[in-house]
Coordinates of C-alpha atoms and ligand atoms in Angstrom, one line a residue:
M357 CA -91.5 -82.4 -20.2
C358 CA -89.9 -81.6 -16.9
G359 CA -85.6 -82.3 -16.4
I360 CA -84.4 -84.0 -13.6
V361 CA -80.9 -84.1 -12.0
G362 CA -79.2 -85.9 -9.4
Y363 CA -75.7 -85.8 -8.0
V364 CA -73.4 -88.0 -5.7
G365 CA -70.3 -86.6 -5.2
K366 CA -67.5 -84.6 -3.2
Q367 CA -68.6 -81.4 -4.3
K368 CA -71.5 -79.4 -3.0
A369 CA -74.6 -80.2 -4.9
A370 CA -76.6 -77.1 -5.2
S371 CA -74.8 -75.2 -7.9
I372 CA -74.4 -78.4 -9.4
L373 CA -78.3 -79.3 -9.4
I374 CA -79.1 -75.3 -10.1
E375 CA -76.5 -75.9 -14.3
G376 CA -77.8 -78.9 -14.4
L377 CA -81.6 -77.7 -14.5
K378 CA -81.0 -74.7 -16.3
R379 CA -79.5 -76.6 -19.1
L380 CA -83.0 -78.5 -18.7
E381 CA -84.8 -75.7 -18.5
Y382 CA -86.1 -76.1 -22.1
R383 CA -88.0 -79.2 -20.9
G384 CA -90.4 -77.6 -18.5
Y385 CA -90.2 -74.0 -16.5
D386 CA -93.0 -73.7 -14.7
S387 CA -91.3 -74.4 -11.5
A388 CA -87.5 -75.3 -10.4
G389 CA -86.7 -77.0 -7.2
I390 CA -83.2 -78.5 -4.9
A391 CA -83.2 -81.0 -2.3
V392 CA -80.4 -81.8 -0.3
L393 CA -78.9 -84.2 2.1
Q394 CA -77.1 -82.5 4.6
G395 CA -76.8 -84.9 7.8
A396 CA -79.7 -86.7 8.7
R397 CA -81.5 -83.7 7.3
I398 CA -82.8 -83.4 3.9
D399 CA -83.7 -79.4 2.5
V400 CA -85.2 -78.1 0.1
A401 CA -85.5 -75.4 -2.2
K402 CA -88.4 -75.0 -4.8
K403 CA -89.6 -72.1 -6.5
T404 CA -92.6 -71.3 -9.4
G405 CA -90.7 -69.8 -12.1
R406 CA -87.7 -70.3 -13.9
V407 CA -84.3 -71.8 -12.6
D408 CA -82.4 -68.4 -12.0
V409 CA -85.5 -67.4 -9.8
L410 CA -85.1 -71.0 -7.9
A411 CA -81.2 -69.8 -8.0
K412 CA -81.7 -66.4 -5.7
S413 CA -83.4 -68.0 -3.3
A414 CA -80.6 -71.4 -3.2
T415 CA -77.4 -68.8 -2.8
R416 CA -79.7 -67.4 0.5
R417 CA -79.6 -70.9 1.5
R418 CA -77.1 -72.4 3.0
F419 CA -76.8 -76.1 1.0
T420 CA -73.7 -77.6 2.0
G421 CA -74.1 -81.2 1.4
A422 CA -72.7 -83.3 -1.3
T423 CA -76.1 -85.2 -2.7
G424 CA -78.9 -83.9 -3.9
I425 CA -81.6 -83.8 -6.6
G426 CA -83.4 -80.7 -8.5
H427 CA -86.0 -80.6 -11.2
T428 CA -88.2 -78.5 -13.8
R429 CA -91.2 -79.1 -13.8
W430 CA -94.2 -78.6 -16.7
A431 CA -96.8 -79.0 -15.0
T432 CA -99.9 -81.8 -15.5
H433 CA -101.5 -82.2 -12.2
G434 CA -102.4 -79.6 -10.1
G435 CA -101.0 -75.4 -11.1
V436 CA -98.1 -73.7 -11.0
T437 CA -97.7 -73.1 -6.9
D438 CA -94.7 -73.7 -5.1
A439 CA -96.2 -76.0 -3.2
N440 CA -97.2 -78.3 -6.4
A441 CA -93.3 -77.6 -7.4
H442 CA -90.7 -80.5 -6.7
P443 CA -88.7 -82.0 -5.1
H444 CA -92.1 -83.9 -2.9
L445 CA -91.0 -85.0 0.3
S446 CA -92.9 -87.9 2.0
S447 CA -95.0 -87.0 5.3
D448 CA -92.8 -88.4 7.4
G449 CA -89.5 -86.0 5.9
K450 CA -87.4 -89.4 5.0
F451 CA -87.7 -89.2 1.2
A452 CA -87.6 -86.7 -1.1
L453 CA -88.6 -87.9 -4.8
I454 CA -88.3 -85.7 -8.7
H455 CA -90.4 -87.3 -11.2
N456 CA -91.1 -86.9 -15.0
G457 CA -93.7 -88.4 -16.2
V458 CA -97.4 -89.5 -15.2
I459 CA -98.7 -92.0 -12.1
E460 CA -102.1 -92.9 -13.6
N461 CA -103.2 -94.9 -10.7
H462 CA -102.3 -91.9 -8.1
A463 CA -106.1 -91.2 -7.4
G464 CA -106.2 -95.4 -5.4
M465 CA -102.5 -95.0 -3.8
K466 CA -103.4 -91.6 -2.4
K467 CA -106.8 -93.2 -1.1
F468 CA -104.6 -96.0 0.8
L469 CA -102.3 -93.8 2.0
L470 CA -104.9 -91.7 3.7
E471 CA -105.9 -94.0 5.2
K472 CA -102.4 -95.1 6.5
G473 CA -102.5 -91.8 7.8
Y474 CA -100.0 -90.2 5.5
T475 CA -100.2 -86.6 4.6
F476 CA -100.3 -84.8 1.3
A477 CA -98.7 -80.9 1.0
S478 CA -99.7 -81.2 -3.2
E479 CA -102.1 -81.2 -5.8
T480 CA -99.5 -83.8 -7.4
D481 CA -99.3 -87.3 -8.8
T482 CA -96.1 -87.8 -7.7
E483 CA -96.5 -86.9 -3.4
A484 CA -98.4 -90.6 -3.8
L485 CA -95.2 -91.9 -5.0
V486 CA -92.9 -90.7 -2.8
N487 CA -95.0 -91.5 0.5
L488 CA -95.8 -95.2 -1.2
V489 CA -91.9 -96.0 -0.8
A490 CA -91.8 -94.5 2.6
Y491 CA -94.6 -96.8 3.4
H492 CA -92.4 -99.7 1.9
Y493 CA -89.6 -98.5 3.6
E494 CA -91.8 -98.8 7.1
K495 CA -93.3 -101.8 5.7
E496 CA -91.0 -104.4 4.2
P497 CA -88.2 -106.3 6.5
V498 CA -84.6 -105.3 5.5
T499 CA -83.6 -109.1 3.6
D500 CA -80.6 -110.8 3.5
G501 CA -77.7 -107.9 2.3
K502 CA -80.5 -105.8 0.3
S503 CA -80.5 -101.9 0.4
R504 CA -83.5 -101.3 2.0
F505 CA -83.5 -98.2 -0.1
L506 CA -83.6 -99.3 -3.1
E507 CA -86.2 -102.0 -2.0
S508 CA -89.0 -100.0 -0.6
V509 CA -88.6 -98.0 -4.1
R510 CA -89.2 -101.5 -6.1
R511 CA -91.4 -102.7 -4.8
A512 CA -93.7 -99.0 -4.5
L513 CA -93.1 -98.8 -8.4
M514 CA -94.3 -102.5 -9.5
H515 CA -98.2 -100.6 -7.9
V516 CA -97.8 -98.0 -10.0
E517 CA -99.7 -97.1 -13.9
G518 CA -98.2 -94.4 -16.1
T519 CA -94.6 -93.3 -16.9
Y520 CA -91.7 -92.1 -14.3
G521 CA -88.3 -91.0 -15.1
I522 CA -87.5 -90.7 -10.8
A523 CA -84.8 -89.9 -8.6
I524 CA -84.8 -90.4 -4.9
L525 CA -83.0 -89.7 -1.9
C526 CA -83.1 -91.3 1.7
T527 CA -81.8 -89.4 5.4
D528 CA -81.4 -93.1 6.7
C529 CA -78.6 -93.3 3.4
P530 CA -76.2 -90.5 3.2
G531 CA -74.2 -90.4 -0.3
E532 CA -77.0 -92.3 -2.1
I533 CA -79.6 -91.9 -4.7
V534 CA -82.5 -94.3 -6.3
A535 CA -83.3 -93.7 -9.5
A536 CA -86.2 -95.8 -12.0
R537 CA -87.7 -95.1 -15.3
K538 CA -90.1 -96.6 -17.3
A539 CA -91.1 -94.2 -20.5
S540 CA -89.0 -90.8 -19.6
P541 CA -86.1 -91.4 -20.0
L542 CA -82.9 -91.3 -17.1
V543 CA -79.2 -91.0 -18.4
L544 CA -76.2 -91.1 -15.8
G545 CA -72.8 -89.7 -16.0
V546 CA -70.1 -91.2 -14.6
G547 CA -67.3 -88.5 -13.6
D548 CA -64.3 -88.4 -11.7
Q549 CA -65.6 -90.0 -7.9
E550 CA -69.1 -88.4 -8.7
Y551 CA -72.4 -89.5 -10.7
I552 CA -74.5 -87.7 -12.4
L553 CA -78.3 -88.3 -13.5
A554 CA -79.9 -86.5 -15.7
S555 CA -83.2 -86.6 -18.2
D556 CA -80.8 -85.7 -20.9
V557 CA -76.3 -85.6 -21.9
A558 CA -77.1 -81.4 -21.9
A559 CA -76.9 -81.7 -18.3
L560 CA -73.7 -83.3 -17.5
V561 CA -71.8 -83.0 -20.7
S562 CA -69.9 -80.3 -18.4
R563 CA -68.3 -82.9 -16.1
T564 CA -68.4 -86.3 -18.1
Q565 CA -68.7 -87.3 -21.6
N566 CA -68.6 -91.1 -20.3
V567 CA -72.6 -92.4 -19.8
V568 CA -75.2 -95.1 -18.8
Y569 CA -78.5 -95.0 -20.8
L570 CA -80.9 -96.3 -18.3
K571 CA -83.3 -98.6 -19.7
D572 CA -87.1 -99.1 -19.1
G573 CA -87.9 -101.1 -16.1
E574 CA -84.3 -100.9 -14.6
L575 CA -83.8 -98.9 -11.6
L576 CA -80.2 -97.2 -10.4
H577 CA -78.8 -97.8 -6.7
L578 CA -76.1 -94.8 -6.6
T579 CA -73.6 -94.5 -3.3
P580 CA -70.6 -92.5 -3.1
A581 CA -68.9 -95.8 -4.2
N582 CA -70.4 -97.4 -7.0
F583 CA -73.4 -97.8 -8.8
S584 CA -75.4 -100.8 -9.7
I585 CA -78.8 -101.5 -12.1
I586 CA -81.4 -104.4 -11.4
T587 CA -84.6 -104.6 -12.9
Q588 CA -88.2 -104.7 -12.1
D589 CA -87.7 -108.4 -11.4
E590 CA -84.4 -108.2 -9.3
E591 CA -81.8 -109.4 -12.1
D592 CA -78.5 -107.2 -12.6
V593 CA -77.9 -105.2 -15.4
S594 CA -74.2 -105.3 -16.8
P595 CA -74.0 -101.3 -17.0
V596 CA -72.5 -100.4 -20.8
V597 CA -70.6 -97.1 -20.9
D598 CA -71.4 -95.1 -23.7
R599 CA -68.9 -92.2 -24.6
I600 CA -71.4 -89.3 -25.8
T601 CA -69.7 -86.6 -28.9
W602 CA -71.2 -83.6 -27.7
N603 CA -69.4 -80.7 -25.7
I604 CA -70.2 -78.6 -23.8
A605 CA -70.1 -75.8 -26.5
D606 CA -72.5 -77.4 -28.0
A607 CA -75.0 -76.7 -25.4
E608 CA -73.9 -73.0 -25.0
L609 CA -74.4 -69.6 -26.9
G610 CA -70.9 -68.5 -27.7
G611 CA -72.2 -64.8 -28.0
Y612 CA -75.8 -65.5 -29.7
R613 CA -78.7 -64.0 -28.3
C614 CA -80.3 -67.0 -27.3
F615 CA -80.8 -70.5 -28.6
M616 CA -83.1 -69.9 -31.6
E617 CA -80.8 -67.3 -33.3
K618 CA -77.5 -70.2 -32.6
E619 CA -79.8 -73.0 -34.0
I620 CA -81.1 -70.9 -37.2
F621 CA -77.3 -69.6 -37.8
E622 CA -75.9 -72.5 -37.7
Q623 CA -77.9 -74.3 -40.1
P624 CA -75.4 -74.7 -43.1
A625 CA -73.3 -76.0 -40.6
A626 CA -75.6 -78.8 -39.4
L627 CA -76.4 -79.6 -42.9
E628 CA -73.2 -80.5 -43.8
N629 CA -72.7 -82.9 -40.7
A630 CA -76.2 -84.6 -41.1
M631 CA -74.9 -85.3 -44.5
R632 CA -71.0 -86.1 -44.1
G633 CA -70.6 -89.5 -45.5
R634 CA -73.7 -90.6 -46.7
F635 CA -72.2 -90.4 -49.9
A636 CA -72.0 -93.5 -52.9
E637 CA -68.6 -93.5 -54.1
D638 CA -69.9 -93.3 -57.6
G639 CA -71.7 -89.9 -56.4
S640 CA -75.0 -91.3 -57.5
T641 CA -76.7 -92.1 -54.6
A642 CA -76.8 -91.8 -50.1
L643 CA -75.8 -94.7 -48.7
F644 CA -76.6 -95.1 -44.3
G645 CA -75.2 -97.4 -41.8
G646 CA -78.1 -98.1 -39.5
L647 CA -81.2 -99.2 -41.9
N648 CA -80.3 -103.0 -41.5
L649 CA -81.8 -103.6 -44.2
T650 CA -80.7 -105.6 -47.0
P651 CA -81.0 -103.6 -50.9
A652 CA -83.8 -107.1 -52.0
E653 CA -85.7 -106.0 -48.6
L654 CA -85.4 -102.4 -49.1
R655 CA -86.4 -103.2 -52.9
Q656 CA -89.2 -104.8 -51.9
I657 CA -91.3 -102.0 -49.7
G658 CA -94.7 -101.8 -51.3
H659 CA -95.9 -98.5 -49.0
L660 CA -94.3 -96.9 -45.9
V661 CA -95.4 -94.8 -43.2
F662 CA -94.3 -91.9 -41.9
L663 CA -95.0 -90.9 -38.4
G664 CA -93.7 -87.8 -36.0
C665 CA -95.3 -85.2 -34.1
G666 CA -94.8 -81.1 -34.1
T667 CA -92.7 -79.9 -36.5
A668 CA -91.2 -83.8 -37.5
W669 CA -94.9 -84.2 -38.7
H670 CA -94.0 -81.1 -40.9
A671 CA -90.7 -83.4 -41.9
C672 CA -93.1 -86.3 -42.5
L673 CA -95.4 -84.9 -44.8
V674 CA -92.3 -83.4 -47.0
A675 CA -90.6 -87.1 -47.1
E676 CA -94.1 -88.2 -48.3
H677 CA -94.1 -85.6 -50.8
L678 CA -90.2 -86.2 -52.2
I679 CA -90.4 -90.3 -51.6
E680 CA -93.7 -90.2 -53.6
R681 CA -91.9 -87.9 -56.2
F682 CA -89.0 -90.0 -56.9
A683 CA -88.9 -93.2 -55.8
R684 CA -92.8 -93.4 -56.7
V685 CA -93.7 -95.7 -53.4
P686 CA -97.1 -94.5 -52.0
V687 CA -96.4 -93.1 -48.5
E688 CA -98.5 -92.1 -45.8
V689 CA -98.2 -89.7 -42.7
D690 CA -99.8 -89.7 -39.5
Y691 CA -99.7 -88.1 -36.7
A692 CA -98.0 -90.7 -34.3
S693 CA -100.4 -90.1 -31.5
E694 CA -103.2 -90.4 -34.2
F695 CA -101.7 -93.5 -35.5
R696 CA -101.5 -95.7 -31.9
Y697 CA -104.8 -95.7 -31.2
R698 CA -106.6 -95.9 -34.6
N699 CA -105.8 -99.4 -35.7
T700 CA -105.2 -98.4 -39.3
P701 CA -105.6 -101.3 -41.5
L702 CA -101.9 -101.8 -42.9
D703 CA -100.4 -103.9 -45.8
R704 CA -97.9 -107.0 -44.8
D705 CA -95.2 -104.6 -46.8
T706 CA -95.4 -101.6 -45.3
L707 CA -92.3 -100.1 -43.5
F708 CA -92.1 -97.5 -40.6
F709 CA -90.4 -94.1 -40.6
V710 CA -90.7 -92.6 -37.3
M711 CA -89.2 -88.7 -36.7
S712 CA -88.5 -87.1 -33.5
Q713 CA -85.5 -85.2 -32.8
S714 CA -85.7 -86.1 -28.9
G715 CA -86.2 -89.6 -29.4
E716 CA -88.0 -89.0 -26.2
T717 CA -92.2 -88.5 -27.9
I718 CA -94.3 -90.4 -25.7
D719 CA -96.4 -90.7 -28.5
T720 CA -94.2 -91.2 -31.3
L721 CA -92.2 -94.2 -29.0
G722 CA -96.2 -95.4 -28.3
A723 CA -96.6 -95.6 -32.2
L724 CA -93.4 -97.2 -32.4
R725 CA -94.3 -99.9 -29.9
E726 CA -97.6 -100.3 -31.6
A727 CA -96.3 -100.7 -35.4
R728 CA -93.3 -103.0 -34.0
R729 CA -95.9 -105.1 -31.8
K730 CA -98.5 -105.6 -35.0
G731 CA -94.6 -107.1 -36.2
F732 CA -93.5 -104.1 -38.7
K733 CA -90.0 -102.9 -39.2
V734 CA -89.7 -99.3 -37.9
L735 CA -86.9 -97.2 -38.4
A736 CA -86.4 -94.0 -36.9
I737 CA -85.1 -91.0 -37.9
N738 CA -83.4 -89.2 -34.3
N739 CA -81.2 -86.9 -33.3
T740 CA -80.4 -88.6 -29.9
V741 CA -77.3 -91.4 -29.3
G742 CA -79.2 -93.5 -26.9
S743 CA -83.0 -92.2 -27.0
S744 CA -86.0 -94.7 -26.2
I745 CA -86.8 -94.4 -29.6
A746 CA -83.3 -95.1 -31.2
R747 CA -82.6 -97.8 -29.1
E748 CA -86.4 -99.3 -29.5
S749 CA -86.1 -99.2 -33.8
D750 CA -85.2 -102.0 -35.7
G751 CA -82.5 -99.3 -37.1
G752 CA -82.3 -95.7 -38.5
I753 CA -80.6 -92.5 -39.3
Y754 CA -78.8 -90.2 -36.8
Q755 CA -79.5 -86.1 -37.7
H756 CA -75.7 -85.9 -36.3
V757 CA -77.4 -81.7 -35.6
G758 CA -75.7 -81.9 -32.0
P759 CA -78.4 -80.7 -29.1
E760 CA -81.1 -78.4 -30.1
I761 CA -82.1 -76.4 -27.0
G762 CA -84.9 -73.9 -28.4
V763 CA -87.7 -75.0 -27.5
A764 CA -88.9 -74.3 -31.4
S765 CA -87.3 -76.4 -33.8
T766 CA -84.9 -75.5 -36.7
K767 CA -81.8 -77.0 -37.0
A768 CA -83.5 -80.6 -36.5
F769 CA -86.2 -79.7 -38.6
T770 CA -84.1 -78.2 -42.1
S771 CA -81.9 -82.2 -40.9
Q772 CA -84.9 -84.1 -41.0
L773 CA -85.5 -82.4 -44.5
L774 CA -82.7 -82.9 -45.9
I775 CA -82.1 -87.1 -44.6
A776 CA -85.8 -87.2 -46.6
A777 CA -84.2 -86.0 -49.0
L778 CA -81.4 -88.9 -49.2
V779 CA -83.9 -91.3 -48.1
A780 CA -85.8 -90.5 -51.2
L781 CA -82.7 -90.8 -53.0
H782 CA -81.9 -93.9 -51.4
I783 CA -84.8 -95.8 -52.7
A784 CA -85.5 -94.6 -56.1
R785 CA -82.2 -95.2 -57.2
M786 CA -83.0 -98.5 -56.2
R787 CA -85.9 -98.4 -58.7
D788 CA -86.1 -95.8 -61.4
M789 CA -83.7 -93.2 -61.0
S790 CA -80.9 -93.3 -63.6
F791 CA -77.4 -92.7 -62.5
N792 CA -77.4 -89.3 -64.0
D793 CA -80.1 -87.7 -62.3
G794 CA -78.6 -89.4 -59.3
V795 CA -75.6 -87.3 -59.7
E796 CA -77.6 -84.1 -60.4
Y797 CA -79.9 -84.8 -57.5
V798 CA -77.0 -85.2 -55.1
K799 CA -75.1 -81.6 -56.1
A800 CA -78.5 -80.4 -55.5
V801 CA -77.9 -81.9 -51.9
K802 CA -74.4 -81.5 -51.7
S803 CA -75.0 -77.2 -52.3
A804 CA -78.2 -77.2 -49.8
P805 CA -75.4 -75.9 -47.0
A806 CA -74.6 -72.8 -49.2
L807 CA -77.9 -72.1 -50.5
V808 CA -79.2 -72.1 -47.0
H809 CA -76.1 -69.5 -46.2
R810 CA -77.2 -67.7 -48.7
V811 CA -81.1 -67.2 -47.4
L812 CA -79.6 -66.2 -43.7
E813 CA -77.7 -63.4 -45.5
Q814 CA -81.4 -61.6 -45.8
A815 CA -82.0 -61.6 -42.7
P816 CA -81.4 -58.2 -41.7
R817 CA -84.3 -57.7 -44.9
I818 CA -85.9 -60.1 -43.6
R819 CA -86.0 -58.3 -40.1
E820 CA -87.7 -54.9 -41.6
I821 CA -90.2 -57.2 -42.9
A822 CA -91.1 -58.3 -38.8
K823 CA -91.0 -54.8 -37.8
R824 CA -93.4 -54.2 -40.3
H825 CA -95.5 -57.1 -38.8
A826 CA -94.5 -57.6 -35.5
H827 CA -98.4 -55.3 -34.7
Y828 CA -100.5 -58.1 -36.6
K829 CA -103.0 -60.6 -34.7
D830 CA -103.2 -63.0 -37.6
M831 CA -101.3 -64.4 -40.3
L832 CA -101.6 -66.8 -43.0
F833 CA -99.1 -69.2 -44.8
L834 CA -99.9 -70.8 -48.3
G835 CA -97.9 -72.8 -49.7
R836 CA -98.6 -76.2 -52.7
L837 CA -96.9 -79.8 -52.9
S838 CA -93.4 -79.9 -51.0
L839 CA -94.1 -75.6 -49.6
F840 CA -97.1 -76.4 -48.1
P841 CA -95.6 -78.9 -45.0
I842 CA -93.3 -75.2 -45.0
A843 CA -96.5 -72.9 -45.0
L844 CA -97.7 -75.4 -41.8
E845 CA -93.9 -75.1 -40.4
G846 CA -94.2 -71.2 -40.3
A847 CA -97.5 -70.9 -39.1
L848 CA -96.7 -73.3 -36.5
K849 CA -92.9 -71.3 -35.2
L850 CA -94.9 -68.0 -35.3
K851 CA -97.8 -69.1 -33.3
E852 CA -94.8 -71.1 -31.1
I853 CA -92.7 -67.9 -29.8
S854 CA -94.4 -65.0 -31.1
Y855 CA -98.3 -66.0 -29.8
I856 CA -99.9 -64.3 -32.9
H857 CA -102.5 -66.6 -34.6
A858 CA -101.6 -68.0 -37.8
E859 CA -102.9 -70.9 -40.0
G860 CA -101.0 -72.6 -42.5
Y861 CA -102.9 -74.0 -45.5
P862 CA -102.6 -75.6 -49.1
A863 CA -102.5 -72.0 -51.8
A864 CA -105.2 -73.5 -53.7
E865 CA -107.6 -74.2 -50.8
M866 CA -107.6 -71.1 -50.0
K867 CA -110.8 -70.0 -52.0
H868 CA -112.3 -72.8 -49.9
G869 CA -112.4 -70.6 -46.6
P870 CA -109.0 -69.6 -45.3
I871 CA -110.2 -66.5 -48.1
A872 CA -112.9 -65.1 -46.1
L873 CA -110.3 -64.1 -43.3
V874 CA -107.8 -62.2 -45.5
S875 CA -108.6 -58.4 -45.4
P876 CA -106.0 -55.8 -44.8
E877 CA -105.3 -57.4 -41.2
C878 CA -104.3 -60.4 -41.6
P879 CA -101.0 -61.2 -43.8
A880 CA -100.5 -63.9 -45.7
V881 CA -96.9 -65.2 -46.3
F882 CA -97.2 -66.8 -49.4
F883 CA -94.2 -69.2 -50.9
A884 CA -94.5 -68.8 -55.5
P885 CA -91.6 -70.9 -56.0
K886 CA -90.4 -71.5 -59.5
G887 CA -92.1 -74.2 -60.9
E888 CA -94.8 -75.7 -63.2
I889 CA -97.6 -74.1 -61.6
F890 CA -95.8 -70.6 -60.8
N891 CA -98.8 -69.0 -62.6
K892 CA -101.2 -70.6 -60.7
L893 CA -99.7 -69.4 -57.5
V894 CA -99.6 -65.8 -58.9
S895 CA -103.5 -66.2 -59.7
S896 CA -103.9 -67.2 -56.0
I897 CA -101.8 -64.2 -54.5
Q898 CA -103.8 -61.7 -56.5
E899 CA -107.2 -63.0 -55.2
I900 CA -105.7 -62.0 -52.0
K901 CA -104.8 -58.4 -53.4
A902 CA -108.0 -58.3 -54.9
R903 CA -109.9 -58.3 -51.5
H904 CA -107.0 -55.9 -49.8
G905 CA -105.3 -58.5 -48.1
K906 CA -101.4 -57.8 -47.2
T907 CA -99.1 -59.9 -48.8
I908 CA -95.0 -61.6 -48.1
V909 CA -94.8 -63.2 -50.7
I910 CA -91.4 -66.2 -51.0
T911 CA -90.4 -66.3 -54.9
T912 CA -87.4 -67.7 -56.3
E913 CA -84.7 -65.3 -58.2
G914 CA -85.6 -64.2 -62.0
C915 CA -89.4 -65.0 -61.3
E916 CA -91.2 -62.6 -62.6
L917 CA -94.2 -61.0 -60.7
P918 CA -97.2 -59.1 -61.7
P919 CA -96.3 -55.2 -60.3
G920 CA -98.4 -54.9 -56.8
V921 CA -98.7 -58.3 -56.4
A922 CA -96.1 -59.0 -53.5
D923 CA -95.9 -56.1 -50.2
E924 CA -93.1 -57.5 -49.5
L925 CA -90.6 -59.5 -51.4
I926 CA -88.0 -62.6 -50.1
L927 CA -85.7 -64.3 -53.2
L928 CA -85.0 -67.8 -52.7
P929 CA -82.1 -68.9 -54.8
D930 CA -82.4 -71.3 -57.6
C931 CA -82.3 -75.1 -56.4
H932 CA -83.4 -78.6 -57.1
E933 CA -86.7 -79.7 -55.5
A934 CA -85.3 -82.1 -53.4
V935 CA -83.7 -79.0 -51.4
L936 CA -86.6 -76.4 -51.9
P937 CA -88.2 -77.4 -48.9
I938 CA -85.1 -76.8 -46.2
V939 CA -84.0 -74.0 -48.6
A940 CA -88.1 -72.0 -48.1
T941 CA -88.0 -72.8 -44.3
I942 CA -84.8 -70.3 -43.6
P943 CA -87.2 -67.3 -44.5
V944 CA -89.9 -67.8 -42.2
Q945 CA -88.0 -69.3 -39.4
L946 CA -86.4 -65.8 -39.7
L947 CA -89.6 -64.1 -40.2
S948 CA -90.9 -65.9 -36.9
Y949 CA -87.7 -65.2 -34.9
Y950 CA -87.7 -60.9 -35.4
I951 CA -91.4 -60.7 -34.8
A952 CA -90.9 -62.9 -31.6
L953 CA -88.2 -60.3 -30.6
E954 CA -90.2 -57.8 -31.7
R955 CA -92.9 -58.6 -28.9
G956 CA -90.1 -59.2 -26.5
C957 CA -91.5 -62.7 -26.0
D958 CA -88.8 -65.3 -24.4
V959 CA -88.4 -66.9 -27.5
D960 CA -86.6 -69.8 -26.5
K961 CA -89.1 -70.6 -23.5
P962 CA -92.6 -69.7 -25.6
R963 CA -95.2 -70.1 -23.0
N964 CA -96.9 -73.9 -22.0
L965 CA -94.7 -75.7 -24.1
A966 CA -92.1 -77.9 -23.9
K967 CA -89.4 -79.5 -26.1
S968 CA -89.3 -83.2 -25.3
V969 CA -93.1 -84.2 -24.3
T970 CA -92.9 -87.4 -22.1
V971 CA -97.0 -87.3 -21.6
E972 CA -99.7 -88.2 -23.3
Ligands
G6P2129 C1 -92.7 -80.3 -29.2 C2 -91.8 -80.1 -29.2 C3 -91.7 -79.4 -31.0 C4 -91.6 -80.8 -31.3 C5 -92.2 -81.9 -31.4 C6 -92.1 -83.5 -31.4 O1 -94.1 -80.5 -28.8 O2 -92.1 -78.0 -28.7 O3 -91.4 -78.9 -31.6 O4 -91.2 -80.9 -33.0 O5 -92.3 -81.8 -29.8 O6 -90.9 -83.7 -31.0 P1 -89.8 -84.7 -31.2 O7 -88.7 -84.7 -30.0 O8 -90.6 -86.0 -31.1 O9 -88.9 -84.1 -32.4

């Protein structure tokens, strides 16, 4: 949801900014732009389209300066045009600003600034802020050695309602950047005689692994020699330099066609990483270092609430199934965006979990804050160390699967399912699950990477099935129990990356509506794994066949289907219920991916989407 990057150092800034923007492109790809300080001038290049388009136009220009800022946009205020692309200049040309977030009171600000004679060249909310900075710069006297640049940004931000991650250049201050954040992420890379500022570490990991995460309400002042951080109330902040464990290979394609393909195929390793070090020595339960709850506190929990958005919400639904099934604790699942405004009645013995790959989704962060405001403990299942959600939660579990760059979530989802299975085990073993059942469960979870690997080996067959289905306009995904959320996830993956309309539905509910869609033109992907309700699932498939529907059936090796029921068949290895959702996800990821490839879609950057949604 907009990526921002800034550079202060000794190298030419333009190429470093463009490299950073390429790595942040998953955050938005409507337009891209850079601004570089060249002597006492700010030069700007900005273009609608991908970063590559900007890179071509920037190489024709002579950008020699060593201080600059860059932005890749996911449009909110104002259409996708060159004029609306960031950076935005103040009307006096003294400041350039990039912004991730939404300035909610921009209309009032703009009216005020128009009256003062400032002019506007775009329809964005951001341009009001850059002009407000210029206004304060002109207006404020310089007092007792303070930076006038920093002070005018601080004063301008006092009038802002909304969210922002911003970085600003000023023609009077060569080699300086002022940056600030409120609800939109910003991280500073501290390199060798250089600083790189970015929305996330992917953009700076090629230059340094030493980082400082900015907190909400903080302002950062970069100069060629140093950096300092203050709060909105002018208190000095002592920065904590963290070391990130991701390396540059994590953020590169390494021979794969796209990141989604890479991330699908690296799931066995990702699952190993997510479970490493998380089993008790006796082999019967899971351990977590960061829950910050005593076993007695955990035992007293009466209810759990899981919150998330998009794919993470589907992982919450699987968590509900596994925890209720194995730990026998009632679980509520809600969309984070709904929860934060619904004012749900809650029992005092409720514990919250939020699920978020990025740790920056604004709705999930808002829901976390709302639950904490009401005095509840909130734990986070999250993939991004140092993210807002990780920092603001009371404890949690990192997914440890490395950066996920493809916009459509794959390895982050299956690792969330794995952690959900471990949480269910952890709580179950404090309650009624026996030692022996715990040992069996642990063995099952440990087998997940190998089982996923076996499904991945079917990729060539699934690709053939995809070729035969790439021309359809509609598809159904049907499943029951823990595979109902996987049906939702299959439908979401397909519509996200191939633009085929798809619906996920509980298989038995099909007869209450979606069956009206069944026809030879609307194939149904049907999960029918081995289990107590296998025969009922087969009956539902037969209802589709009776109406001349086409079926892709995903079942367990060794299950016998009546003849003619499956037009296409995908087999899952037999497995424990705790890992079935993980194993069953792989075929629908592959199917969606190959269908999107057949249709020539840009799999890593689907239209209108962004990986990390930091606006409401
Ligand atoms: C966006 C992404 C989805 C993701 C959702 C939640 O909509 O496109 O793939 O599932 O945000 O993201 P989070 O980072 O909170 O898991």
